[in-house]
Amino acid sequence: EGEIPMPMFIAMDPPQHTAQRRTVAPAFGPSEIERMRADTQARTAALIDTLPVGETFDWVERLSIELTTDMLAILFDFPWEERHRLTGWSDALGDIESFDTLEKRQVRLGKAFEMGAAFKQLWDAKALNPGKHDLISIMLQSDAMKHMSENEFMGNLILLIVGGNDTTRNSMSAYAYGLHCFPEERAKLETNHDPELAVNAMHEILRWQTPLAHMRRTATEDTELFGHQIKARDKIALWYASANRDESVFPDGDRIIVDRENARRHLAFGYGIHRCVGARVAELQLTTLISEMQKRRLRVNVLAEPERVHASFVHGYRHMPVQLEKY
C-alpha cells in the first residue's frame, strides 16, 4: 500500500534491459575512465591532504561520503554547490528499513519526487544545452531512454545514484576498517607500493566487504540446484556476501589477503548481463584512494567499532572514528 512502481533497468529483461544498459554503459567505458583518471587522483589527493594527522575524525563523513558524492555530481553534471543532496537522496531511497510502514513509504516517496523534480530541471536544461559526457545528456540522446515515463525516470535515477554512492562509499570505509583488522596485510601495502598490488588489494577489499549483500532474481523455468527444487516464477535471493566467502573458491575467506591470487573472482559487482555498469568507476576510485594513501605513507587506525547500516541489502557503515598516523 502506498508504493508506486519505479522500473529500473537492473530489474528488466532483454530487449528493454539491453537497450537501456547500452545507453548508459559508454559513460563508464575504458576511454571515459582514462578521461576521469587525472581528476580523480587530484580530488582524492586534495581531500586526503585536508585530513588531520593524529586527531580523531569520522572517516565515513570526512572521506567516504565526500569522494563518492563528488563523483556522482561529476557523472550527472549536477550543480556542484547542491551535490550533497545526492547523498541525502541515496541514503533515503536505498534504505530498506523505510519500506516497513505506510508512513515511512510515504516519506520515502516524497524524497523520490523531490529528487525527480530536481533532475527534471536538469533534464530540461540539458535538452536545451546538452553536455558531452554526463549521464543525463547521454539518456536524452538515446531512443531507449529519452521518452521514459516519470516513474521509470525516477527508478533509473535511484538505481544510478544508490548504485554509485552506497557501493563505493562503503568500500572506501572497508579499506580503513578491513586493513585495521588485519595489520599484517596492511603492512604488505605499506612496504610494497607496486601499483599491481594496490589493484589486487582493491579487489580483495571489494570481495571481503561486498557492499551490496544480495540481489533478487526470478526463476524462468523449473530446475534443481544443489538438491533443491526451484519452480518457474520462484523468487531467488542471490547472496553475493556468501559467494564471496565460498571456501571452495576463497580459502580463509573471512580474512583480507591483499595478495590473494584469485581476488578478482569476487562477485561484489554481480554477474552476467546485470553486472554493475559502473564497476570500472568504483575500481578507479578505490585504487586511487589506496595509492594516494601509500604515497603519503599514511595509516588509518580505527578507534572503535564502526556504527553499521541496519539493513540486509546495503552492507555499510554510518560512522567510524579514526586517527591517521605516518609510517
C-alpha positions as a Markdown table, in Angstrom:
| # | Residue | x | y | z |
|---|---|---|---|---|
| 1 | Glu | 0.0 | 0.0 | 0.0 |
| 2 | Gly | 1.3 | 3.4 | -0.9 |
| 3 | Glu | 4.1 | 2.1 | -3.1 |
| 4 | Ile | 4.5 | 3.4 | -6.6 |
| 5 | Pro | 6.3 | 1.1 | -9.1 |
| 6 | Met | 9.6 | 2.7 | -10.4 |
| 7 | Pro | 11.0 | 0.5 | -13.1 |
| 8 | Met | 14.8 | 0.4 | -13.5 |
| 9 | Phe | 16.9 | -1.5 | -16.0 |
| 10 | Ile | 18.6 | -3.7 | -13.4 |
| 11 | Ala | 15.1 | -5.3 | -12.9 |
| 12 | Met | 14.3 | -5.6 | -16.6 |
| 13 | Asp | 14.9 | -8.4 | -19.1 |
| 14 | Pro | 16.1 | -8.1 | -22.7 |
| 15 | Pro | 15.4 | -6.4 | -25.0 |
| 16 | Gln | 14.4 | -3.4 | -22.9 |
| 17 | His | 17.2 | -4.0 | -20.4 |
| 18 | Thr | 19.7 | -4.3 | -23.3 |
| 19 | Ala | 18.7 | -1.0 | -24.9 |
| 20 | Gln | 18.8 | 1.0 | -21.7 |
| 21 | Arg | 22.0 | -0.5 | -20.3 |
| 22 | Arg | 23.6 | 0.0 | -23.7 |
| 23 | Thr | 22.7 | 3.7 | -23.4 |
| 24 | Val | 24.5 | 4.4 | -20.2 |
| 25 | Ala | 27.4 | 1.9 | -20.5 |
| 26 | Pro | 29.6 | 4.2 | -22.6 |
| 27 | Ala | 29.7 | 6.7 | -19.7 |
| 28 | Phe | 31.6 | 4.0 | -17.7 |
| 29 | Gly | 33.7 | 2.6 | -20.6 |
| 30 | Pro | 37.6 | 2.4 | -20.7 |
| 31 | Ser | 38.0 | 5.7 | -22.5 |
| 32 | Glu | 35.8 | 7.5 | -20.0 |
| 33 | Ile | 37.8 | 6.0 | -17.1 |
| 34 | Glu | 41.0 | 7.3 | -18.6 |
| 35 | Arg | 39.4 | 10.7 | -19.1 |
| 36 | Met | 38.4 | 10.7 | -15.3 |
| 37 | Arg | 41.7 | 9.4 | -14.0 |
| 38 | Ala | 43.7 | 12.6 | -13.5 |
| 39 | Asp | 40.8 | 14.4 | -12.0 |
| 40 | Thr | 40.0 | 11.5 | -9.6 |
| 41 | Gln | 43.6 | 11.4 | -8.5 |
| 42 | Ala | 43.7 | 15.2 | -8.0 |
| 43 | Arg | 40.4 | 15.3 | -6.0 |
| 44 | Thr | 41.4 | 12.3 | -3.9 |
| 45 | Ala | 44.8 | 13.8 | -3.1 |
| 46 | Ala | 43.4 | 17.2 | -2.3 |
| 47 | Leu | 40.8 | 15.7 | 0.2 |
| 48 | Ile | 43.4 | 13.4 | 1.9 |
| 49 | Asp | 45.6 | 16.5 | 2.4 |
| 50 | Thr | 42.8 | 18.1 | 4.4 |
| 51 | Leu | 42.6 | 15.3 | 6.9 |
| 52 | Pro | 44.3 | 15.8 | 10.3 |
| 53 | Val | 47.1 | 13.5 | 11.3 |
| 54 | Gly | 46.9 | 12.4 | 15.0 |
| 55 | Glu | 43.4 | 13.8 | 15.6 |
| 56 | Thr | 40.2 | 11.9 | 15.7 |
| 57 | Phe | 37.6 | 12.3 | 12.9 |
| 58 | Asp | 34.8 | 10.4 | 11.2 |
| 59 | Trp | 36.3 | 8.6 | 8.2 |
| 60 | Val | 32.8 | 7.9 | 6.7 |
| 61 | Glu | 31.8 | 11.6 | 6.8 |
| 62 | Arg | 35.1 | 13.2 | 6.0 |
| 63 | Leu | 36.3 | 10.9 | 3.3 |
| 64 | Ser | 34.0 | 8.1 | 2.0 |
| 65 | Ile | 30.9 | 10.3 | 1.6 |
| 66 | Glu | 32.8 | 13.3 | 0.2 |
| 67 | Leu | 34.7 | 11.4 | -2.5 |
| 68 | Thr | 31.6 | 9.4 | -3.7 |
| 69 | Thr | 29.3 | 12.4 | -3.6 |
| 70 | Asp | 31.8 | 14.4 | -5.8 |
| 71 | Met | 32.0 | 11.6 | -8.3 |
| 72 | Leu | 28.2 | 11.3 | -8.5 |
| 73 | Ala | 27.9 | 15.1 | -9.2 |
| 74 | Ile | 30.5 | 14.8 | -11.9 |
| 75 | Leu | 28.8 | 11.8 | -13.6 |
| 76 | Phe | 25.4 | 13.7 | -13.7 |
| 77 | Asp | 26.9 | 17.2 | -14.1 |
| 78 | Phe | 24.7 | 18.0 | -11.1 |
| 79 | Pro | 25.0 | 21.6 | -9.7 |
| 80 | Trp | 28.2 | 21.4 | -7.6 |
| 81 | Glu | 27.0 | 23.6 | -4.8 |
| 82 | Glu | 24.0 | 21.3 | -4.3 |
| 83 | Arg | 25.8 | 18.0 | -4.7 |
| 84 | His | 25.2 | 16.8 | -1.1 |
| 85 | Arg | 21.5 | 16.5 | -1.9 |
| 86 | Leu | 22.6 | 13.4 | -3.9 |
| 87 | Thr | 23.9 | 11.8 | -0.7 |
| 88 | Gly | 20.6 | 12.5 | 1.1 |
| 89 | Trp | 18.5 | 11.0 | -1.7 |
| 90 | Ser | 20.7 | 8.0 | -1.9 |
| 91 | Asp | 20.6 | 7.4 | 1.9 |
| 92 | Ala | 16.8 | 7.8 | 1.9 |
| 93 | Leu | 15.9 | 5.8 | -1.2 |
| 94 | Gly | 18.4 | 3.0 | -0.6 |
| 95 | Asp | 17.2 | 2.4 | 2.9 |
| 96 | Ile | 15.4 | -0.9 | 3.1 |
| 97 | Glu | 14.1 | -0.1 | 6.6 |
| 98 | Ser | 12.0 | 2.7 | 5.0 |
| 99 | Phe | 9.6 | 0.1 | 3.5 |
| 100 | Asp | 8.1 | -1.4 | 6.7 |
| 101 | Thr | 5.2 | 1.1 | 7.3 |
| 102 | Leu | 2.9 | 3.1 | 5.1 |
| 103 | Glu | 4.1 | 6.3 | 6.8 |
| 104 | Lys | 7.8 | 5.6 | 6.1 |
| 105 | Arg | 6.9 | 4.6 | 2.5 |
| 106 | Gln | 5.2 | 8.0 | 2.0 |
| 107 | Val | 8.2 | 9.8 | 3.4 |
| 108 | Arg | 10.5 | 7.8 | 1.0 |
| 109 | Leu | 8.1 | 8.6 | -1.9 |
| 110 | Gly | 8.3 | 12.3 | -1.0 |
| 111 | Lys | 12.1 | 12.1 | -1.3 |
| 112 | Ala | 11.8 | 10.3 | -4.6 |
| 113 | Phe | 9.6 | 13.1 | -6.0 |
| 114 | Glu | 11.9 | 15.7 | -4.6 |
| 115 | Met | 14.8 | 14.1 | -6.4 |
| 116 | Gly | 12.7 | 13.7 | -9.6 |
| 117 | Ala | 11.8 | 17.4 | -9.6 |
| 118 | Ala | 15.5 | 18.4 | -9.2 |
| 119 | Phe | 16.5 | 16.1 | -12.0 |
| 120 | Lys | 13.6 | 17.2 | -14.3 |
| 121 | Gln | 15.1 | 20.7 | -14.1 |
| 122 | Leu | 18.5 | 19.3 | -15.0 |
| 123 | Trp | 16.9 | 17.2 | -17.8 |
| 124 | Asp | 15.2 | 20.3 | -19.3 |
| 125 | Ala | 18.4 | 22.3 | -19.1 |
| 126 | Lys | 20.4 | 19.6 | -20.8 |
| 127 | Ala | 17.7 | 19.3 | -23.5 |
| 128 | Leu | 18.4 | 22.9 | -24.4 |
| 129 | Asn | 22.2 | 22.7 | -23.9 |
| 130 | Pro | 23.4 | 19.0 | -23.9 |
| 131 | Gly | 26.8 | 18.1 | -22.5 |
| 132 | Lys | 29.2 | 15.5 | -23.9 |
| 133 | His | 29.9 | 13.1 | -21.1 |
| 134 | Asp | 27.2 | 13.4 | -18.4 |
| 135 | Leu | 24.5 | 10.7 | -17.9 |
| 136 | Ile | 21.5 | 13.0 | -18.4 |
| 137 | Ser | 22.8 | 14.2 | -21.8 |
| 138 | Ile | 23.5 | 10.6 | -22.8 |
| 139 | Met | 20.0 | 9.5 | -21.8 |
| 140 | Leu | 18.5 | 12.4 | -23.7 |
| 141 | Gln | 20.3 | 11.4 | -26.9 |
| 142 | Ser | 19.1 | 7.8 | -26.7 |
| 143 | Asp | 15.9 | 6.4 | -28.3 |
| 144 | Ala | 15.8 | 3.8 | -25.5 |
| 145 | Met | 15.6 | 6.4 | -22.7 |
| 146 | Lys | 14.6 | 9.8 | -23.9 |
| 147 | His | 10.9 | 9.0 | -23.7 |
| 148 | Met | 10.9 | 7.4 | -20.3 |
| 149 | Ser | 7.8 | 7.8 | -18.1 |
| 150 | Glu | 8.2 | 9.9 | -14.9 |
| 151 | Asn | 8.3 | 6.7 | -12.8 |
| 152 | Glu | 10.8 | 5.0 | -15.0 |
| 153 | Phe | 13.0 | 8.1 | -15.0 |
| 154 | Met | 13.0 | 8.1 | -11.1 |
| 155 | Gly | 13.6 | 4.4 | -11.0 |
| 156 | Asn | 16.7 | 4.6 | -13.1 |
| 157 | Leu | 17.9 | 7.7 | -11.2 |
| 158 | Ile | 17.6 | 5.7 | -7.9 |
| 159 | Leu | 19.5 | 2.8 | -9.5 |
| 160 | Leu | 22.4 | 5.0 | -10.7 |
| 161 | Ile | 22.6 | 7.2 | -7.6 |
| 162 | Val | 22.3 | 4.4 | -5.0 |
| 163 | Gly | 24.5 | 2.1 | -7.1 |
| 164 | Gly | 27.1 | 4.8 | -7.4 |
| 165 | Asn | 27.0 | 6.0 | -3.9 |
| 166 | Asp | 26.5 | 3.2 | -1.4 |
| 167 | Thr | 28.8 | 0.8 | -3.1 |
| 168 | Thr | 32.0 | 2.9 | -3.4 |
| 169 | Arg | 31.4 | 4.7 | -0.1 |
| 170 | Asn | 31.3 | 1.5 | 1.9 |
| 171 | Ser | 34.2 | 0.0 | 0.0 |
| 172 | Met | 36.3 | 3.1 | 1.0 |
| 173 | Ser | 35.2 | 2.6 | 4.6 |
| 174 | Ala | 36.1 | -1.1 | 4.3 |
| 175 | Tyr | 39.6 | -0.1 | 3.2 |
| 176 | Ala | 40.2 | 1.6 | 6.5 |
| 177 | Tyr | 38.3 | -0.8 | 8.7 |
| 178 | Gly | 39.5 | -4.0 | 7.0 |
| 179 | Leu | 43.2 | -3.2 | 6.9 |
| 180 | His | 43.0 | -2.1 | 10.5 |
| 181 | Cys | 41.5 | -5.6 | 11.4 |
| 182 | Phe | 44.4 | -7.3 | 9.5 |
| 183 | Pro | 47.5 | -5.3 | 10.3 |
| 184 | Glu | 49.8 | -7.9 | 8.7 |
| 185 | Glu | 48.1 | -7.4 | 5.4 |
| 186 | Arg | 48.2 | -3.6 | 5.8 |
| 187 | Ala | 51.9 | -4.0 | 6.3 |
| 188 | Lys | 52.2 | -5.6 | 2.9 |
| 189 | Leu | 50.7 | -2.4 | 1.3 |
| 190 | Glu | 52.9 | -0.2 | 3.4 |
| 191 | Thr | 56.1 | -1.9 | 2.3 |
| 192 | Asn | 55.2 | -2.6 | -1.3 |
| 193 | His | 53.8 | 0.3 | -3.4 |
| 194 | Asp | 53.6 | -1.7 | -6.6 |
| 195 | Pro | 50.5 | -0.5 | -8.4 |
| 196 | Glu | 49.5 | -4.1 | -9.3 |
| 197 | Leu | 49.4 | -4.9 | -5.6 |
| 198 | Ala | 47.1 | -1.9 | -5.0 |
| 199 | Val | 44.8 | -3.1 | -7.7 |
| 200 | Asn | 44.7 | -6.6 | -6.3 |
| 201 | Ala | 44.1 | -5.2 | -2.8 |
| 202 | Met | 41.2 | -3.2 | -4.2 |
| 203 | His | 39.5 | -6.4 | -5.5 |
| 204 | Glu | 40.2 | -8.2 | -2.2 |
| 205 | Ile | 38.6 | -5.4 | -0.2 |
| 206 | Leu | 35.6 | -5.5 | -2.5 |
| 207 | Arg | 35.3 | -9.2 | -2.0 |
| 208 | Trp | 35.6 | -9.0 | 1.8 |
| 209 | Gln | 33.2 | -6.1 | 2.1 |
| 210 | Thr | 30.6 | -7.0 | -0.6 |
| 211 | Pro | 28.9 | -3.6 | -0.3 |
| 212 | Leu | 25.6 | -4.8 | -1.7 |
| 213 | Ala | 25.0 | -8.1 | 0.0 |
| 214 | His | 22.4 | -9.7 | -2.3 |
| 215 | Met | 20.2 | -9.3 | -5.3 |
| 216 | Arg | 16.8 | -11.0 | -6.0 |
| 217 | Arg | 16.0 | -12.7 | -9.3 |
| 218 | Thr | 13.1 | -14.8 | -10.6 |
| 219 | Ala | 13.5 | -18.3 | -12.0 |
| 220 | Thr | 12.3 | -18.6 | -15.6 |
| 221 | Glu | 11.8 | -22.4 | -15.5 |
| 222 | Asp | 11.7 | -25.4 | -13.2 |
| 223 | Thr | 15.1 | -26.6 | -12.2 |
| 224 | Glu | 17.1 | -28.3 | -9.4 |
| 225 | Leu | 20.1 | -26.6 | -7.7 |
| 226 | Phe | 22.2 | -28.5 | -5.2 |
| 227 | Gly | 19.3 | -30.8 | -4.5 |
| 228 | His | 16.8 | -28.0 | -4.1 |
| 229 | Gln | 13.7 | -27.9 | -6.3 |
| 230 | Ile | 13.1 | -24.5 | -7.8 |
| 231 | Lys | 9.9 | -23.7 | -9.7 |
| 232 | Ala | 9.4 | -21.2 | -12.5 |
| 233 | Arg | 8.5 | -17.8 | -11.0 |
| 234 | Asp | 10.1 | -18.6 | -7.7 |
| 235 | Lys | 11.9 | -15.6 | -6.3 |
| 236 | Ile | 15.6 | -16.4 | -5.5 |
| 237 | Ala | 17.9 | -14.4 | -3.3 |
| 238 | Leu | 21.5 | -14.4 | -4.6 |
| 239 | Trp | 23.7 | -13.8 | -1.6 |
| 240 | Tyr | 26.9 | -12.2 | -3.1 |
| 241 | Ala | 28.2 | -11.9 | 0.5 |
| 242 | Ser | 28.0 | -15.7 | 0.8 |
| 243 | Ala | 29.6 | -16.3 | -2.6 |
| 244 | Asn | 32.5 | -14.1 | -1.7 |
| 245 | Arg | 33.2 | -16.2 | 1.3 |
| 246 | Asp | 32.8 | -19.6 | -0.5 |
| 247 | Glu | 35.6 | -21.7 | 1.0 |
| 248 | Ser | 35.8 | -23.8 | -2.2 |
| 249 | Val | 36.9 | -20.7 | -4.1 |
| 250 | Phe | 38.4 | -18.3 | -1.4 |
| 251 | Pro | 40.2 | -20.3 | 1.3 |
| 252 | Asp | 40.2 | -18.4 | 4.6 |
| 253 | Gly | 37.6 | -16.1 | 3.1 |
| 254 | Asp | 36.9 | -14.2 | 6.3 |
| 255 | Arg | 40.3 | -12.7 | 6.1 |
| 256 | Ile | 41.6 | -9.9 | 3.9 |
| 257 | Ile | 44.7 | -11.2 | 2.0 |
| 258 | Val | 45.8 | -8.3 | -0.2 |
| 259 | Asp | 47.9 | -10.5 | -2.5 |
| 260 | Arg | 45.2 | -13.3 | -2.8 |
| 261 | Glu | 45.8 | -14.9 | -6.2 |
| 262 | Asn | 42.1 | -15.0 | -7.3 |
| 263 | Ala | 40.8 | -11.9 | -5.6 |
| 264 | Arg | 39.4 | -10.7 | -8.9 |
| 265 | Arg | 36.9 | -13.6 | -9.0 |
| 266 | His | 34.7 | -11.8 | -6.4 |
| 267 | Leu | 31.0 | -11.3 | -7.2 |
| 268 | Ala | 30.7 | -7.9 | -5.4 |
| 269 | Phe | 29.7 | -6.4 | -8.8 |
| 270 | Gly | 27.2 | -9.1 | -9.6 |
| 271 | Tyr | 27.5 | -11.3 | -12.7 |
| 272 | Gly | 26.2 | -11.7 | -16.2 |
| 273 | Ile | 24.1 | -9.1 | -18.1 |
| 274 | His | 23.3 | -7.3 | -14.8 |
| 275 | Arg | 26.9 | -6.9 | -13.7 |
| 276 | Cys | 27.4 | -3.4 | -12.2 |
| 277 | Val | 27.6 | -1.0 | -15.1 |
| 278 | Gly | 29.8 | 1.4 | -13.1 |
| 279 | Ala | 32.3 | -1.2 | -11.9 |
| 280 | Arg | 35.3 | 0.5 | -13.6 |
| 281 | Val | 34.5 | 3.8 | -11.9 |
| 282 | Ala | 34.3 | 2.1 | -8.5 |
| 283 | Glu | 37.6 | 0.3 | -9.2 |
| 284 | Leu | 39.3 | 3.6 | -10.2 |
| 285 | Gln | 38.1 | 5.4 | -7.0 |
| 286 | Leu | 39.1 | 2.7 | -4.6 |
| 287 | Thr | 42.5 | 2.0 | -6.2 |
| 288 | Thr | 43.2 | 5.8 | -6.3 |
| 289 | Leu | 42.5 | 6.0 | -2.6 |
| 290 | Ile | 44.9 | 3.2 | -1.8 |
| 291 | Ser | 47.6 | 4.6 | -4.0 |
| 292 | Glu | 47.3 | 8.2 | -2.6 |
| 293 | Met | 47.4 | 6.9 | 1.0 |
| 294 | Gln | 50.6 | 4.9 | 0.1 |
| 295 | Lys | 52.2 | 8.0 | -1.5 |
| 296 | Arg | 51.7 | 9.9 | 1.8 |
| 297 | Arg | 52.7 | 6.9 | 3.9 |
| 298 | Leu | 49.5 | 7.3 | 5.9 |
| 299 | Arg | 48.0 | 4.6 | 8.1 |
| 300 | Val | 44.4 | 4.6 | 9.3 |
| 301 | Asn | 43.8 | 3.5 | 12.9 |
| 302 | Val | 40.2 | 2.7 | 13.8 |
| 303 | Leu | 39.4 | 3.8 | 17.3 |
| 304 | Ala | 36.1 | 2.0 | 17.9 |
| 305 | Glu | 33.8 | -0.5 | 16.2 |
| 306 | Pro | 32.0 | 1.4 | 13.4 |
| 307 | Glu | 28.4 | 2.1 | 13.5 |
| 308 | Arg | 26.7 | -0.1 | 10.9 |
| 309 | Val | 23.9 | 0.5 | 8.5 |
| 310 | His | 21.0 | -1.6 | 9.8 |
| 311 | Ala | 19.9 | -3.3 | 6.6 |
| 312 | Ser | 20.2 | -6.6 | 4.9 |
| 313 | Phe | 20.9 | -5.1 | 1.4 |
| 314 | Val | 23.4 | -2.3 | 1.9 |
| 315 | His | 26.4 | -3.7 | 3.8 |
| 316 | Gly | 27.8 | -0.5 | 5.1 |
| 317 | Tyr | 29.0 | 2.0 | 7.7 |
| 318 | Arg | 27.3 | 5.1 | 9.2 |
| 319 | His | 30.2 | 6.3 | 11.3 |
| 320 | Met | 33.8 | 5.3 | 12.0 |
| 321 | Pro | 36.1 | 7.2 | 14.3 |
| 322 | Val | 39.7 | 7.0 | 13.2 |
| 323 | Gln | 43.1 | 8.7 | 13.6 |
| 324 | Leu | 45.8 | 8.9 | 10.9 |
| 325 | Glu | 49.5 | 8.3 | 11.6 |
| 326 | Lys | 52.6 | 8.4 | 9.4 |
| 327 | Tyr | 54.6 | 5.2 | 9.0 |
